[in-house]
Amino acid sequence: QKEVEQNSGPLSVPEGAIASLNCTYSDRGSQSFFWYRQYSGKSPELIMFIYSNGDKEDGRFTAQLNKASQYVSLLIRDSQPSDSATYLCAGGEGNKLTFGTGTQLKVEL
Amino acid sequence: NAGVTQTPKFRILKIGQSMTLQCTQDMNHNYMYWYRQDPGMGLKLIYYSVGAGITDKGEVPNGYNVSRSTTEDFPLRLELAAPSQTSVYFCASSYSFATNEKLFFGSGTQLSVL
């Protein structure tokens, strides 16, 4: 059974701080990893994907992948109240994509 | 460009009733998917399709059926609704199965079976 595990949270951070979201996966064959943001009552939307070891930056977001440790993370710099949402980690491709249960992030004023 | 459109947004069914969740996309994507999301759980793949006339089971297909007669449409059929099918259903599409291919999601259907 392929698994993607996340801490459900909530993770609370003050506005302007760095939020760190973590994810571990069991399938060493997974090549790609995705971070989707899901606002309450809405559909998931892609924030970032990563498939190479190391860091990938896009604006305030940085995804990190460590295949040896089977670990993926998402850093959000200068967190804003609008970042408050559930963040879903997913690993794999196409019909083999496995989602984690999501981490709820709350950015407090 | 509407993207992925799902109907209805909400529905209440009685046990044993049947219904079809509609999904259509206007991006000319070959790949389409149906997921369900239970509270506090990750998205689970129900069925997927790689093109018109081709469908296959995902992780949780029991109690559901699909068809894909056109590239645009991918309806999900519940034949005998059960309380265990209470969930939020998302239709999604993608251009391919490539390693960096993103999923485009519809707005979801919240289904309650009572």
Coordinates of C-alpha atoms in Angstrom, one line a residue:
Chain A
Q1 CA 0.0 0.0 0.0
K2 CA 1.5 3.3 -1.1
E3 CA 1.3 5.9 1.5
V4 CA 1.8 9.6 1.8
E5 CA 1.8 10.8 5.4
Q6 CA 1.2 14.3 6.7
N7 CA 0.6 15.8 10.1
S8 CA -3.0 17.0 10.1
G9 CA -2.3 20.0 12.2
P10 CA -3.5 22.7 12.6
L11 CA -0.2 24.4 12.2
S12 CA -0.5 27.9 13.5
V13 CA 2.1 30.6 12.5
P14 CA 2.0 34.4 13.0
E15 CA 1.7 36.6 9.9
G16 CA 5.1 37.2 8.3
A17 CA 6.7 34.0 9.7
I18 CA 7.9 31.0 7.8
A19 CA 5.5 28.0 7.7
S20 CA 7.1 24.6 7.3
L21 CA 4.9 21.7 6.0
N22 CA 6.2 18.2 5.9
C23 CA 5.3 15.0 4.1
T24 CA 6.8 11.5 4.0
Y25 CA 6.1 8.8 1.4
S26 CA 6.5 5.0 1.3
D27 CA 6.9 4.3 -2.4
R28 CA 10.5 4.7 -3.5
G29 CA 9.4 4.4 -7.1
S30 CA 7.5 7.7 -7.0
Q31 CA 9.2 10.2 -9.3
S32 CA 7.1 13.4 -8.8
F33 CA 5.7 15.2 -5.8
F34 CA 3.1 17.9 -5.7
W35 CA 1.8 20.4 -3.2
Y36 CA -1.9 21.4 -3.6
R37 CA -3.6 24.1 -1.6
Q38 CA -7.2 23.6 -0.7
Y39 CA -9.4 26.3 0.8
S40 CA -12.3 25.2 2.9
G41 CA -15.1 24.0 0.6
K42 CA -13.1 24.5 -2.5
S43 CA -11.2 22.2 -4.9
P44 CA -7.4 21.6 -4.7
E45 CA -5.1 23.9 -6.8
L46 CA -1.5 23.2 -7.6
I47 CA 1.1 25.3 -5.9
M48 CA 4.3 23.5 -6.8
F49 CA 5.7 20.2 -8.1
I50 CA 9.2 18.8 -7.6
Y51 CA 10.9 15.7 -9.0
S52 CA 14.6 16.4 -8.4
N53 CA 16.5 16.1 -5.1
G54 CA 17.1 19.5 -3.5
D55 CA 15.1 22.8 -3.4
K56 CA 12.8 24.4 -5.9
E57 CA 11.7 28.0 -5.3
D58 CA 8.7 29.9 -6.7
G59 CA 8.1 33.3 -5.2
R60 CA 7.3 32.8 -1.5
F61 CA 7.2 29.0 -1.8
T62 CA 10.1 26.6 -1.6
A63 CA 9.6 22.8 -2.1
Q64 CA 12.3 20.5 -0.9
L65 CA 12.8 16.8 -1.8
N66 CA 15.0 14.3 -0.2
K67 CA 14.6 10.9 -1.9
A68 CA 17.0 9.1 0.3
S69 CA 14.9 10.0 3.4
Q70 CA 11.6 9.8 1.4
Y71 CA 10.7 13.3 2.6
V72 CA 9.1 16.3 0.9
S73 CA 8.5 19.7 2.5
L74 CA 7.0 23.0 1.6
L75 CA 8.2 26.3 3.1
I76 CA 6.1 29.4 2.9
R77 CA 8.0 32.6 3.6
D78 CA 6.3 35.8 4.8
S79 CA 3.1 33.9 5.6
Q80 CA -0.1 35.8 4.9
P81 CA -3.7 35.2 6.3
S82 CA -4.6 34.3 2.7
D83 CA -2.3 31.3 3.0
S84 CA -4.6 29.8 5.6
A85 CA -5.8 26.6 4.0
T86 CA -5.2 22.8 3.9
Y87 CA -2.1 21.8 2.0
L88 CA -2.1 18.4 0.3
C89 CA 1.1 16.5 -0.5
A90 CA 0.9 14.0 -3.4
G91 CA 3.4 11.6 -4.9
G92 CA 3.4 9.7 -8.1
E93 CA 2.1 10.2 -11.6
G94 CA -1.2 10.0 -13.4
N95 CA -3.4 7.1 -12.2
K96 CA -0.7 6.3 -9.6
L97 CA -0.9 9.6 -7.7
T98 CA -1.3 9.1 -4.0
F99 CA -2.5 12.0 -1.8
G100 CA -1.8 12.6 1.9
T101 CA -4.6 13.7 4.2
G102 CA -3.4 17.3 4.3
T103 CA -2.0 19.7 6.8
Q104 CA -4.2 22.6 7.9
L105 CA -2.3 25.9 8.1
K106 CA -3.6 28.9 10.1
V107 CA -1.8 32.2 9.7
E108 CA -2.7 34.5 12.6
L109 CA -2.7 38.2 12.6
Chain B
N1 CA -12.4 28.9 -20.9
A2 CA -14.4 27.1 -18.2
G3 CA -11.9 24.3 -17.4
V4 CA -13.5 21.4 -15.6
T5 CA -17.2 21.8 -14.8
Q6 CA -19.1 19.5 -12.4
T7 CA -22.8 19.3 -11.7
P8 CA -24.6 19.2 -9.4
K9 CA -22.8 21.0 -6.6
F10 CA -24.9 19.4 -3.8
R11 CA -27.2 16.4 -3.7
I12 CA -29.0 14.4 -1.1
L13 CA -29.9 10.8 -2.0
K14 CA -31.9 8.2 -0.2
I15 CA -30.3 4.8 0.3
G16 CA -30.8 2.7 -2.8
Q17 CA -31.3 5.6 -5.2
S18 CA -29.2 6.1 -8.3
M19 CA -27.7 9.2 -9.8
T20 CA -25.1 10.5 -12.2
L21 CA -22.5 13.1 -11.4
Q22 CA -21.7 15.0 -14.5
C23 CA -18.2 16.2 -15.5
T24 CA -17.1 18.0 -18.6
Q25 CA -13.8 19.7 -19.6
D26 CA -13.0 22.1 -22.5
M27 CA -9.2 21.8 -22.4
N28 CA -9.1 18.9 -24.8
H29 CA -7.4 16.7 -22.2
N30 CA -7.3 13.0 -22.8
Y31 CA -6.9 12.1 -19.2
M32 CA -9.8 12.4 -16.8
Y33 CA -10.3 11.2 -13.2
W34 CA -12.8 10.9 -10.5
Y35 CA -11.7 11.3 -6.8
R36 CA -13.6 11.2 -3.6
Q37 CA -12.6 13.1 -0.5
D38 CA -13.9 12.0 2.9
P39 CA -13.5 14.4 5.9
G40 CA -10.0 14.4 7.2
M41 CA -8.9 12.0 4.5
G42 CA -6.8 12.3 1.3
L43 CA -8.2 12.1 -2.2
K44 CA -8.9 8.6 -3.3
L45 CA -9.0 7.7 -7.0
I46 CA -12.3 6.0 -8.0
Y47 CA -11.9 5.7 -11.8
Y48 CA -9.9 7.2 -14.5
S49 CA -9.8 7.4 -18.3
V50 CA -7.0 7.8 -20.8
G51 CA -9.2 8.7 -23.7
A52 CA -12.7 8.3 -25.3
G53 CA -13.8 4.7 -24.9
I54 CA -11.1 3.7 -22.4
T55 CA -11.7 3.6 -18.6
D56 CA -10.1 1.8 -15.7
K57 CA -10.5 1.3 -12.0
G58 CA -8.7 3.3 -9.4
E59 CA -8.2 2.6 -5.7
V60 CA -11.9 2.6 -4.6
P61 CA -14.2 1.7 -7.6
N62 CA -16.8 -0.5 -5.8
G63 CA -20.3 0.9 -6.1
Y64 CA -19.5 3.2 -9.1
N65 CA -19.5 3.1 -12.8
V66 CA -18.1 5.4 -15.5
S67 CA -18.2 5.9 -19.2
R68 CA -16.3 8.0 -21.7
S69 CA -18.0 8.5 -25.0
T70 CA -16.4 11.8 -25.8
T71 CA -13.1 13.5 -24.9
E72 CA -15.0 16.2 -23.1
D73 CA -17.4 14.2 -20.8
F74 CA -16.7 11.7 -18.0
P75 CA -19.8 11.0 -16.0
L76 CA -19.8 9.0 -12.7
R77 CA -22.7 6.7 -12.0
L78 CA -23.9 5.6 -8.5
E79 CA -26.3 2.7 -9.0
L80 CA -27.5 1.8 -5.4
A81 CA -26.5 4.7 -3.1
A82 CA -25.2 3.7 0.3
P83 CA -24.3 5.9 3.3
S84 CA -20.6 4.9 2.8
Q85 CA -20.7 6.9 -0.4
T86 CA -21.4 10.2 1.4
S87 CA -18.4 12.3 0.4
V88 CA -17.2 15.1 -1.8
Y89 CA -16.5 14.1 -5.3
F90 CA -14.0 15.8 -7.5
C91 CA -13.5 15.3 -11.2
A92 CA -10.1 16.2 -12.6
S93 CA -8.3 16.2 -15.9
S94 CA -4.8 16.4 -17.2
Y95 CA -3.0 16.6 -20.5
S96 CA -0.9 13.5 -19.8
F97 CA 0.5 11.1 -17.2
A98 CA 3.9 12.9 -17.3
T99 CA 6.0 13.4 -14.2
N100 CA 5.2 17.1 -13.8
E101 CA 1.6 17.0 -15.1
K102 CA -0.8 19.0 -12.9
L103 CA -4.4 18.1 -12.3
F104 CA -7.1 20.5 -13.1
F105 CA -10.0 20.0 -10.7
G106 CA -13.7 20.8 -10.9
S107 CA -15.4 22.6 -8.1
G108 CA -16.7 19.3 -6.5
T109 CA -20.0 17.7 -5.7
Q110 CA -21.0 17.3 -2.1
L111 CA -23.1 14.1 -1.8
S112 CA -25.0 12.9 1.2
V113 CA -26.7 9.5 1.3
L114 CA -29.3 9.2 4.0

